[in-house]
mmCIF file of C-alpha atoms in Angstrom:
data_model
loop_
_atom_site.group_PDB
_atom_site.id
_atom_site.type_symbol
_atom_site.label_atom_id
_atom_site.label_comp_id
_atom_site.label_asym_id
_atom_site.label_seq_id
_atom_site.Cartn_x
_atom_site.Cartn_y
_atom_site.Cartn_z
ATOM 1 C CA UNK A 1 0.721 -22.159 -105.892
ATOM 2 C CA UNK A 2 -2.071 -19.669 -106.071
ATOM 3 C CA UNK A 3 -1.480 -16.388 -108.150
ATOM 4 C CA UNK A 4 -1.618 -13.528 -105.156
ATOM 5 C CA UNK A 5 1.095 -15.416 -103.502
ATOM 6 C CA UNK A 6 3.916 -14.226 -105.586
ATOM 7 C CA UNK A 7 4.489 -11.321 -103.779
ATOM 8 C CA UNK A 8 5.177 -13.214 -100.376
ATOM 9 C CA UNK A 9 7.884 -14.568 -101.720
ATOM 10 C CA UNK A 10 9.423 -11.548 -103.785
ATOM 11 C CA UNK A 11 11.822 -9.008 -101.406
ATOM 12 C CA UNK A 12 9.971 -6.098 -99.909
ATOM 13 C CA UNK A 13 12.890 -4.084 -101.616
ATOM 14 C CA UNK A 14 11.504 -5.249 -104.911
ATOM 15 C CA UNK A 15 8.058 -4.910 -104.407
ATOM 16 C CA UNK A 16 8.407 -1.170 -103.496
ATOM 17 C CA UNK A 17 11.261 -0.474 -106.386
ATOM 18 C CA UNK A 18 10.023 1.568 -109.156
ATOM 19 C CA UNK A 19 11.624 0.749 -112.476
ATOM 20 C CA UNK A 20 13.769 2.771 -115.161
ATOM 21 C CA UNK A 21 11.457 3.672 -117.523
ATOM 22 C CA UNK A 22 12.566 4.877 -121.070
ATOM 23 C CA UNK A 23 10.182 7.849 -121.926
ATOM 24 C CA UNK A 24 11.246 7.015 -125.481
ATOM 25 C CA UNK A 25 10.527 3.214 -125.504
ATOM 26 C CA UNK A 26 6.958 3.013 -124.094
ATOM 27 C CA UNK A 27 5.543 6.233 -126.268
ATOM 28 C CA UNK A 28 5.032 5.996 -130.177
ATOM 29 C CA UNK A 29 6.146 8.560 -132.212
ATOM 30 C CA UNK A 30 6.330 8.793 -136.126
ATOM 31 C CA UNK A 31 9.062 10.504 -136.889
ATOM 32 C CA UNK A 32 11.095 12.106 -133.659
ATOM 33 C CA UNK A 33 13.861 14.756 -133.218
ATOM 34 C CA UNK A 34 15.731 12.379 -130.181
ATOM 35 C CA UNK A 35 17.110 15.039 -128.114
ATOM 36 C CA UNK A 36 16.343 13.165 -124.699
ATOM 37 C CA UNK A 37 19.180 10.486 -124.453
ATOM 38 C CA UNK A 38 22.605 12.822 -124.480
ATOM 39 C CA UNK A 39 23.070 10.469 -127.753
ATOM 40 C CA UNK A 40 25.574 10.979 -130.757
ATOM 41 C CA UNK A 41 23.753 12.311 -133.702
ATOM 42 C CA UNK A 42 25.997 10.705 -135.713
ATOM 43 C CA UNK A 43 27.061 6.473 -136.351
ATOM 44 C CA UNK A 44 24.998 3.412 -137.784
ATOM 45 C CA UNK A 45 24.760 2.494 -134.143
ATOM 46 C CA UNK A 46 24.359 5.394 -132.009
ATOM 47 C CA UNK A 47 20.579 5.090 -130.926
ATOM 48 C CA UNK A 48 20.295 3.240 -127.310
ATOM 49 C CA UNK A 49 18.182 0.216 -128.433
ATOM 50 C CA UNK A 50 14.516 -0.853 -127.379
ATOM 51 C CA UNK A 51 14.981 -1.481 -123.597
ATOM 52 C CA UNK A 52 11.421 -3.118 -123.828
ATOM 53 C CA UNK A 53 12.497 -5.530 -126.569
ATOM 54 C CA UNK A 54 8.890 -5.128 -127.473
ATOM 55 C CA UNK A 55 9.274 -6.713 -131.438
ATOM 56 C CA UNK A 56 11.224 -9.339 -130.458
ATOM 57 C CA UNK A 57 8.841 -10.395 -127.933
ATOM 58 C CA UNK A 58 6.164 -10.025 -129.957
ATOM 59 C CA UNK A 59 7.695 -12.227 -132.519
ATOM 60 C CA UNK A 60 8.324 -14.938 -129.587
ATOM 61 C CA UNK A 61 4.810 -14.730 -128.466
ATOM 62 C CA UNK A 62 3.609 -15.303 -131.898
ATOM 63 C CA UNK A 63 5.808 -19.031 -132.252
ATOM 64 C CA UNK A 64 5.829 -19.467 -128.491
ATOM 65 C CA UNK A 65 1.760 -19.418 -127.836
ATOM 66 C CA UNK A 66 2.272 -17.287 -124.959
ATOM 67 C CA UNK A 67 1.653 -13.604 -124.261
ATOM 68 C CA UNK A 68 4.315 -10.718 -125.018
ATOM 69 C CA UNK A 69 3.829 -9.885 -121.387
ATOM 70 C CA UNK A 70 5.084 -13.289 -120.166
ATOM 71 C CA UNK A 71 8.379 -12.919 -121.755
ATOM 72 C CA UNK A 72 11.540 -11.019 -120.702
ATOM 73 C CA UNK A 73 14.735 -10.685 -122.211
ATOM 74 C CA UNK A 74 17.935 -11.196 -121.149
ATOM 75 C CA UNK A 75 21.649 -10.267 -121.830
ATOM 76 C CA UNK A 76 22.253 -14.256 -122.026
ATOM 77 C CA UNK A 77 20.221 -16.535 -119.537
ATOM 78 C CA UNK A 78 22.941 -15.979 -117.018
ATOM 79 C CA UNK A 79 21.708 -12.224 -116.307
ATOM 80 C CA UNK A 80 18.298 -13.986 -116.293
ATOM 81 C CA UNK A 81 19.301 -16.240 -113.117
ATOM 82 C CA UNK A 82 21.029 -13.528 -111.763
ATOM 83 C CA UNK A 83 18.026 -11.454 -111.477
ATOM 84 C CA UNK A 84 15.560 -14.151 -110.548
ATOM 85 C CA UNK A 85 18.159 -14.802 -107.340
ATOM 86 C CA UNK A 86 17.656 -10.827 -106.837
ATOM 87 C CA UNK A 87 14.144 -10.750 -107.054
ATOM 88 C CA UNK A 88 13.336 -13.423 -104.863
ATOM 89 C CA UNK A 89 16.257 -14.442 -102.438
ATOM 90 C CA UNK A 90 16.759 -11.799 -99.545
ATOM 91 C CA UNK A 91 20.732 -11.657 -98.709
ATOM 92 C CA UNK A 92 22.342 -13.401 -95.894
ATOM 93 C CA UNK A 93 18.940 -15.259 -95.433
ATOM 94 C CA UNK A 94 17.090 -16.908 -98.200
ATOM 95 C CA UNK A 95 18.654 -20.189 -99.990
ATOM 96 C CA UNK A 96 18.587 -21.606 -103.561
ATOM 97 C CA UNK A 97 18.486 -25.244 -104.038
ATOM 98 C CA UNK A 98 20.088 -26.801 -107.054
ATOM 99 C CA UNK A 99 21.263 -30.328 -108.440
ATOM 100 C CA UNK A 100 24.246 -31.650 -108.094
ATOM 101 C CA UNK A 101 25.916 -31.707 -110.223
ATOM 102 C CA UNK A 102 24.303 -28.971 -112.563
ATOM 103 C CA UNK A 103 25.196 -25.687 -114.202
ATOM 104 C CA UNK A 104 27.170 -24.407 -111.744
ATOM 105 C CA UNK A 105 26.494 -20.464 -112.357
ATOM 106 C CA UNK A 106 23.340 -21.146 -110.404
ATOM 107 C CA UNK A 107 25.454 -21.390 -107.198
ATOM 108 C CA UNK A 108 27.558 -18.830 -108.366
ATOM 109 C CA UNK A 109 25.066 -16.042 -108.694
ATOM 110 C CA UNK A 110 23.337 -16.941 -105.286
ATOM 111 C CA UNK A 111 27.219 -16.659 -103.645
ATOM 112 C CA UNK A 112 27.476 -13.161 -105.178
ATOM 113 C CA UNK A 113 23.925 -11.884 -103.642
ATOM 114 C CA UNK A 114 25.142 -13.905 -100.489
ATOM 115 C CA UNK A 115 22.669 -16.967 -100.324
ATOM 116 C CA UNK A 116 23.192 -20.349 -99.631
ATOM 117 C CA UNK A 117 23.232 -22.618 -102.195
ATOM 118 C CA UNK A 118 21.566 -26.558 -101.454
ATOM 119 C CA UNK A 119 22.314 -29.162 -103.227
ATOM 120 C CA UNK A 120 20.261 -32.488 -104.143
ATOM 121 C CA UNK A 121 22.610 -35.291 -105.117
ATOM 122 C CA UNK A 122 22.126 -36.989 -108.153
ATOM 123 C CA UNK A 123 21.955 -41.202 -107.685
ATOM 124 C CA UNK A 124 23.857 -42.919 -110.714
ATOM 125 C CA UNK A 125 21.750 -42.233 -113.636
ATOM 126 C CA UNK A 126 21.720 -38.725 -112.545
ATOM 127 C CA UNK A 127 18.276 -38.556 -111.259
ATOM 128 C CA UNK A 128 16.511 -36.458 -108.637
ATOM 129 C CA UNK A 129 15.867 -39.078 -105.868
ATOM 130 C CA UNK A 130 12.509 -37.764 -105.106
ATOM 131 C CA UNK A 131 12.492 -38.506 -100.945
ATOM 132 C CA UNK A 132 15.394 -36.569 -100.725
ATOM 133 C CA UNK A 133 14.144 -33.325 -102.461
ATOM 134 C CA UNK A 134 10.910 -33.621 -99.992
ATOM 135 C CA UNK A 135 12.969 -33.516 -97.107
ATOM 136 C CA UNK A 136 15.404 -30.815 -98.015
ATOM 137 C CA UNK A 137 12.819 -28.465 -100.079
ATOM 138 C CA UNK A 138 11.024 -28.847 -96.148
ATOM 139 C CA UNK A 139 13.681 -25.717 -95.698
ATOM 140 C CA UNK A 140 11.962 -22.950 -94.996
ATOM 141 C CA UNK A 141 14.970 -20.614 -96.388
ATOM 142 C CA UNK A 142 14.552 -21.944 -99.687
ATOM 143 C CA UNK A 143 13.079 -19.310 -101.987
ATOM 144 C CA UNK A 144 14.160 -21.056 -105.748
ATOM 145 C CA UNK A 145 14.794 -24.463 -107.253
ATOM 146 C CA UNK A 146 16.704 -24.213 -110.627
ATOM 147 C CA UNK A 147 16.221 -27.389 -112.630
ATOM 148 C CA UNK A 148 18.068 -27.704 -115.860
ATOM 149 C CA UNK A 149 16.595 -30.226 -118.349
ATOM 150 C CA UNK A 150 18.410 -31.279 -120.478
ATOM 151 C CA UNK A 151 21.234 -31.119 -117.323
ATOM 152 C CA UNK A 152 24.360 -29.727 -117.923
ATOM 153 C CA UNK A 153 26.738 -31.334 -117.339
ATOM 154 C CA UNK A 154 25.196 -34.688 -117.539
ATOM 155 C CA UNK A 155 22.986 -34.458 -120.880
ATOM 156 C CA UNK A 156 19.959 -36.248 -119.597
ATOM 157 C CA UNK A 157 16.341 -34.900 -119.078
ATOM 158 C CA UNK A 158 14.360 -34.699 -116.004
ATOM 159 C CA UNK A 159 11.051 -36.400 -115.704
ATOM 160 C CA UNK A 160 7.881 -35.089 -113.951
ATOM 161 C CA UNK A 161 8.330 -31.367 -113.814
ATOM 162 C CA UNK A 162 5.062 -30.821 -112.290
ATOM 163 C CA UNK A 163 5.646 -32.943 -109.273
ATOM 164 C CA UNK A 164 8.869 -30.466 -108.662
ATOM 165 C CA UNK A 165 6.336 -27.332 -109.033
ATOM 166 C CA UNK A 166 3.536 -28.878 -107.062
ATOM 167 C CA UNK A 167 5.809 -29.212 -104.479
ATOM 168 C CA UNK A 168 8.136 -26.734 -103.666
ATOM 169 C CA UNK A 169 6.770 -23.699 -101.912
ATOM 170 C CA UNK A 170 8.517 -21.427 -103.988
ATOM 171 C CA UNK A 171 9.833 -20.558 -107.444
ATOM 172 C CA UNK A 172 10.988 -23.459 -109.538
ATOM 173 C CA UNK A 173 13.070 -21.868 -112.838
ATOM 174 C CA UNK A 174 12.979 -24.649 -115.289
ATOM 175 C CA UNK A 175 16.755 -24.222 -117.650
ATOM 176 C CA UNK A 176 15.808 -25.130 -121.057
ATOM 177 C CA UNK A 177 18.739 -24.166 -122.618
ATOM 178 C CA UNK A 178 18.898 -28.053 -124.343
ATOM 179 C CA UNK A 179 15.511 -28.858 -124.710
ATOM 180 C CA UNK A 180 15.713 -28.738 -128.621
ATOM 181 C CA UNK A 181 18.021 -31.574 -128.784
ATOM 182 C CA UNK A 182 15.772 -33.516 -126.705
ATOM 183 C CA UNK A 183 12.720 -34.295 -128.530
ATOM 184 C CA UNK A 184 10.783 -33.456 -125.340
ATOM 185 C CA UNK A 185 8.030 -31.489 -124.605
ATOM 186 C CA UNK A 186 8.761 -27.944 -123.133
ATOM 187 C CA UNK A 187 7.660 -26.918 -119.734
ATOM 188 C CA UNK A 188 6.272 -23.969 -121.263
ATOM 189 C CA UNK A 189 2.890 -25.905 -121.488
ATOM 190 C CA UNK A 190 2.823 -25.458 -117.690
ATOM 191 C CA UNK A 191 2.745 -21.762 -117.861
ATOM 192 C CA UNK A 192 -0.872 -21.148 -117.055
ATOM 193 C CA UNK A 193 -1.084 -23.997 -114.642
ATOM 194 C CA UNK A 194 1.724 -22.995 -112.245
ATOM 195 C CA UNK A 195 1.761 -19.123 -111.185
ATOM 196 C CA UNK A 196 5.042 -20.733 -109.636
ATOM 197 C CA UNK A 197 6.995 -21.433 -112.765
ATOM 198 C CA UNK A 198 9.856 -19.647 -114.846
ATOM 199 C CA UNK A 199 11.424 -21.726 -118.172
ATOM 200 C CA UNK A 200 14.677 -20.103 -119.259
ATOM 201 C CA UNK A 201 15.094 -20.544 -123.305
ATOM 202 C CA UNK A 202 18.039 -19.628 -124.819
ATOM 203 C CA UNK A 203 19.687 -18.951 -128.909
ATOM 204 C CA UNK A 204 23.036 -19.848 -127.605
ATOM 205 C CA UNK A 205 23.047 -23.525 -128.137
ATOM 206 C CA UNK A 206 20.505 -24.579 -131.003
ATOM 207 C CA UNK A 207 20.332 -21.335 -132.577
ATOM 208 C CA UNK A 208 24.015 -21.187 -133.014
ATOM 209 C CA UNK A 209 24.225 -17.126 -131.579
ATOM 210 C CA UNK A 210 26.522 -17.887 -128.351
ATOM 211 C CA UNK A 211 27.794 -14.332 -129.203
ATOM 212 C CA UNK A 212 25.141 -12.357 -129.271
ATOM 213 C CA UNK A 213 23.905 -12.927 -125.534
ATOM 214 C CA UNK A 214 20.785 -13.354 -126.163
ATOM 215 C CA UNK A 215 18.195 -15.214 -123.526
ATOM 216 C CA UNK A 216 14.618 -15.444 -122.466
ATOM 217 C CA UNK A 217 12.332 -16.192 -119.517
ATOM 218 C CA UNK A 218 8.885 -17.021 -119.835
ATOM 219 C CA UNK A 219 6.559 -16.630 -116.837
ATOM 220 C CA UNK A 220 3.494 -15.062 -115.232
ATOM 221 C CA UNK A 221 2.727 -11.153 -116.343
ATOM 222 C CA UNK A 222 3.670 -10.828 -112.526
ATOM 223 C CA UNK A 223 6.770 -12.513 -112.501
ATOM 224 C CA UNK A 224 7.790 -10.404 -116.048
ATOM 225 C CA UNK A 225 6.880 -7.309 -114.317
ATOM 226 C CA UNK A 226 9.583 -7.428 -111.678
ATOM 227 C CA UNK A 227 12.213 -8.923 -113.966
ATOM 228 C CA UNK A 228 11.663 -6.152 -116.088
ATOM 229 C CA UNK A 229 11.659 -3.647 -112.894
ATOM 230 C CA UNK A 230 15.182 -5.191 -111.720
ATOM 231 C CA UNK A 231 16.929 -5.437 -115.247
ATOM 232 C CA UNK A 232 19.232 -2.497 -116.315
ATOM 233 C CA UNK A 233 18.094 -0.303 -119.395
ATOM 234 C CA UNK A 234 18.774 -1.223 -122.585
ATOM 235 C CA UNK A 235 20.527 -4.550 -121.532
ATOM 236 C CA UNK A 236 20.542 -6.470 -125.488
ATOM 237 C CA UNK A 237 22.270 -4.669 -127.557
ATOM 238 C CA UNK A 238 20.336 -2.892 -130.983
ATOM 239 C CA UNK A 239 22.690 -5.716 -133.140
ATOM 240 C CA UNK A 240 21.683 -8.550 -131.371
ATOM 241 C CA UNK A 241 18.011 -7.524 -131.205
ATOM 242 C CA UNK A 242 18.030 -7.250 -135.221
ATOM 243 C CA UNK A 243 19.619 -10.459 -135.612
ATOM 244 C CA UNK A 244 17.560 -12.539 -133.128
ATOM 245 C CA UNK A 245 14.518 -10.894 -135.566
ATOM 246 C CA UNK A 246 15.598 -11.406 -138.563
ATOM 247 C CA UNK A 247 16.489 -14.829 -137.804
ATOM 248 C CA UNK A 248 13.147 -16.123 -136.198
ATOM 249 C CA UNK A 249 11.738 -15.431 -139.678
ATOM 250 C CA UNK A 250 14.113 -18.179 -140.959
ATOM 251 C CA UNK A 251 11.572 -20.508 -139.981
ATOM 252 C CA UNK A 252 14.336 -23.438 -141.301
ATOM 253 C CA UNK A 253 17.430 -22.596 -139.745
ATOM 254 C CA UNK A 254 16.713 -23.891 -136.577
ATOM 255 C CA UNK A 255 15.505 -27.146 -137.870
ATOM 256 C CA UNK A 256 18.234 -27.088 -139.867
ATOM 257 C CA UNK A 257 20.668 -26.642 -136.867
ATOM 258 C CA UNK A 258 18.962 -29.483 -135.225
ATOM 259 C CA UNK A 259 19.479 -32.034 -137.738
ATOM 260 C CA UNK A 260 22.679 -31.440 -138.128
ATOM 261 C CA UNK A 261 23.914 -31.544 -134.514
ATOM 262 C CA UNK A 262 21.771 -34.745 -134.084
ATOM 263 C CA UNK A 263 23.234 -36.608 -137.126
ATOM 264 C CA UNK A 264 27.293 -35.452 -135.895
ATOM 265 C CA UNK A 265 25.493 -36.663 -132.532
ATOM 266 C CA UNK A 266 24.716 -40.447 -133.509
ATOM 267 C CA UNK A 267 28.097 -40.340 -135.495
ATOM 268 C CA UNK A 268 29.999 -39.503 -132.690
ATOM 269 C CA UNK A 269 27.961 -42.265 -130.380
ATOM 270 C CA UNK A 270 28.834 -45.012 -133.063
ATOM 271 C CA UNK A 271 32.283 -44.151 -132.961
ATOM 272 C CA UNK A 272 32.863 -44.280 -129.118
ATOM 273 C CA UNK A 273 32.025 -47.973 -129.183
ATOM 274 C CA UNK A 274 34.833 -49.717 -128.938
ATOM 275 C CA UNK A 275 37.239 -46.630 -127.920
ATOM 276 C CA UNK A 276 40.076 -48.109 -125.114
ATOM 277 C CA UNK A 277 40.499 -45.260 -123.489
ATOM 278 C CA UNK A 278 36.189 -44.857 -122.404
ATOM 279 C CA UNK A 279 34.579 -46.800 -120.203
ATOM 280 C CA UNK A 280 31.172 -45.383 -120.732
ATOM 281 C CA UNK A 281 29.377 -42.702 -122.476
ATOM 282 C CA UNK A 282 26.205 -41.337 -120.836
ATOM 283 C CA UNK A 283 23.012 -41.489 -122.574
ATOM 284 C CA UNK A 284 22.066 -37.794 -123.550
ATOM 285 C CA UNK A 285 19.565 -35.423 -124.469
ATOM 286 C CA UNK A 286 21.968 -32.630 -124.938
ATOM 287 C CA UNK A 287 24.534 -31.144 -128.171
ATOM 288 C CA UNK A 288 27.510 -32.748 -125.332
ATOM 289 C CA UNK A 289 28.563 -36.012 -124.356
ATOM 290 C CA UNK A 290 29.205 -36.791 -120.915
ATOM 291 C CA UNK A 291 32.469 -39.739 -120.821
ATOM 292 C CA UNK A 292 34.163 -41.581 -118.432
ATOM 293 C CA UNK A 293 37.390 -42.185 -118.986
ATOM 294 C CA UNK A 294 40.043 -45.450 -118.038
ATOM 295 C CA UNK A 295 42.929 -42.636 -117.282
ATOM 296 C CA UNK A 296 40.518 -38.748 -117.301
ATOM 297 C CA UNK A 297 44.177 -36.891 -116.201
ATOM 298 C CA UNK A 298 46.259 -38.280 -119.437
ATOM 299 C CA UNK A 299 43.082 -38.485 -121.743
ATOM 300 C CA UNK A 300 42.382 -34.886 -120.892
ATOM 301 C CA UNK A 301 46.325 -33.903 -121.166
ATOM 302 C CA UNK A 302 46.747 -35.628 -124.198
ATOM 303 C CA UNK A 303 43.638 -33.527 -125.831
ATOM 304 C CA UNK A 304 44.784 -30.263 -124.572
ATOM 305 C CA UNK A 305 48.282 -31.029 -126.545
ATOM 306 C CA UNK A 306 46.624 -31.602 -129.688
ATOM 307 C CA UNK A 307 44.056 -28.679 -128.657
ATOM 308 C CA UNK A 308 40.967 -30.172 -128.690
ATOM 309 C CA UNK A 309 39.108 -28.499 -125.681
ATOM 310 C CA UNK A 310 36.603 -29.764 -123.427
ATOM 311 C CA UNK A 311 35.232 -29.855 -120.142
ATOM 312 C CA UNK A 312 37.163 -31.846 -117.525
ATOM 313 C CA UNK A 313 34.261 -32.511 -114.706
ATOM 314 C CA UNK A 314 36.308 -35.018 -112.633
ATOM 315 C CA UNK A 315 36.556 -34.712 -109.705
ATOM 316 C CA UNK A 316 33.119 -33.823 -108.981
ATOM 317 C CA UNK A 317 32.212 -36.419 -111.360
ATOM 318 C CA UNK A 318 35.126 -38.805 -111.261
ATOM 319 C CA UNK A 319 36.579 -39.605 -113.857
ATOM 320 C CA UNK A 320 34.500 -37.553 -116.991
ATOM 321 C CA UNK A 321 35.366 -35.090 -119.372
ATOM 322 C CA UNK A 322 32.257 -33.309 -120.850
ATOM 323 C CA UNK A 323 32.714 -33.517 -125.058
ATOM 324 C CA UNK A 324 30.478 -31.247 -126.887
ATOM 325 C CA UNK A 325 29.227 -32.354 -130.368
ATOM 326 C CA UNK A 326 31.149 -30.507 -133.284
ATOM 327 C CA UNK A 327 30.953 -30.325 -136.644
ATOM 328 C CA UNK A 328 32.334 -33.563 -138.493
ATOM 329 C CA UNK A 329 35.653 -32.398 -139.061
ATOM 330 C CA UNK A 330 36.517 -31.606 -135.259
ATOM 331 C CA UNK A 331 34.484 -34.556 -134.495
ATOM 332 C CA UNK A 332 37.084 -36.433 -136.400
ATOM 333 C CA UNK A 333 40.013 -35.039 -135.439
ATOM 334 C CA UNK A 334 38.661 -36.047 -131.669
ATOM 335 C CA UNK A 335 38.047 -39.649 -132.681
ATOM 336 C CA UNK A 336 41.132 -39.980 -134.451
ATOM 337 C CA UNK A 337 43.197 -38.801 -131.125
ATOM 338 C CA UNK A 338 40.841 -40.892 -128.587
ATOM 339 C CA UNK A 339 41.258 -43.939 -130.763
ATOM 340 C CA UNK A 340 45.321 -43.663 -130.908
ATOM 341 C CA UNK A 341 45.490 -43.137 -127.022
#
């Protein structure tokens, strides 16, 4: 997709919205009297943060290879999605087309800004059968693809990105959220090839900061520019900003994090074998298991009781429960149950 066509497929809303801009946040100053916000002069927290999250991006950019410009922040990726469906999908009329299954707040965020939602079934393995995304992205409604790789909830990767981005005449948002568990490469190495393209990263999974909210997007300076026009001020919180910082200089935790996941990972796969109650456990890219069970409803029951939570996905995926990888005492308390059932 060439460059100057972004804007044909943004909302004319959009284009002509001017964005909130912090007078404080895009001026440098050395040592201010803040009068300007109505905020408490008092409290260890009572300056709005950096709306422009312009250090932590910088600090991205730097172990990312991309420009700060090409990054925007989000409160979690989910407010991420949420505004890509607002910047791009007029109401009532535009579509978004996503797998099936897949992360299902996709769907949910194009229901709340009214737009239909496609799907593309899966075949067995959970693969995009490629003849039927030709014919349905052939939709002239259809205004985003989201593709999650690693796919949740099925924990395997999806092969040939770029034939996804070369053709679908609109914005494909690539869900990273896994990708660290997979050993593959990251779409972000398509950046400058495909004005087209948005990879969502998150530090919920790998990172191990589900709590602090904290999620990224990665595309053109364009695309950036009207993600950052749409977002509300000051949407990441000053704590979670300083956190997300002060870890990316803890150049070890993540690998750290990693291993460790991995390793409880191959336990856990060594341990199914053999189990009565599964009949097969997906292969997976992912920190989650995706199991068919001989009886899902007292399986899943018999787990609640001993309250070991998970993700019942049957009946959309008959049968499965979704088991994410813990650390090796829940993992054994799970094996112990499974194996007694």
């Amino acid at each position: 997709m060439k460059n100057n066509s972004i804007n044909t497929l943004v909302r004319k809303n959009i284009l002509e919205l001017q964005p909130y801009v912090s007078f404080r946040d895009h001026n440098e100053f050395n040592a201010p009297v803040m009068l300007d916000a109505n905020e408490s002069p008092f409290g260890e927290c009572n300056r709005y943060p950096d709306s422009t999250q312009k250090t932590l991006r910088k600090r991205l950019a730097e172990l990312k290879n991309v420009s700060p410009s090409q990054i925007a922040i989000g409160n979690g990726s989910d407010e991420l999605i949420d505004l890509i469906i607002k910047i791009f999908c007029e109401p009532k009329k535009d579509a978004i087309l996503m797998m099936n299954p897949s992360f299902a707040m996709y769907g949910f965020y194009a229901a709340i800004n009214e737009n239909k939602v496609l799907k593309l079934d899966l075949d067995d393995n959970f693969e995009i059968i490629k003849n039927d995304f030709l014919e349905t992205a052939a939709d002239p409604s259809l205004k985003v693809f989201f593709l999650c790789s690693p796919n949740n909830p099925t924990g395997n990767s999806i092969d040939d990105i770029e034939f996804y981005l070369q053709n679908f005449n609109g914005i494909v948002v690539v869900d990273e959220a896994y990708i660290e568990f997979s050993g593959k490469k990251s779409s972000l190495e398509l950046l400058d090839q495909y004005s087209n393209l948005i990879v969502l990263q998150t530090f919920s999974k790998a990172w191990g900061f589900a709590g602090a909210r904290v999620g990224m997007a990665y595309a053109s300076s364009e695309i950036i520019g009207f993600i950052n026009t749409v977002k509300a001020p000051y949407n990441v919180n000053v704590l979670s900003q300083e956190l997300i910082i002060k870890t990316l200089n803890d150049e070890k935790r993540l690998q750290e994090n990693v291993s460790r996941i991995l390793e409880e990972r191959t336990w856990l796969q060594q341990q199914f074998e053999g189990i009565a109650c599964i009949s097969k456990v997906f292969s997976t890219d992912a920190n989650f298991f995706l199991i068919k069970m001989e009886n899902v409803d007292s399986v899943y029951t018999r787990m609640l009781e001993e309250e070991i939570l998970t993700s019942r996905r049957d009946p959309a995926i008959p049968g499965c429960i979704r088991i994410n990888v813990g650390n090796r005492e829940e993992n054994e308390k799970l094996i112990n149950l499974l194996k007694g059932i």
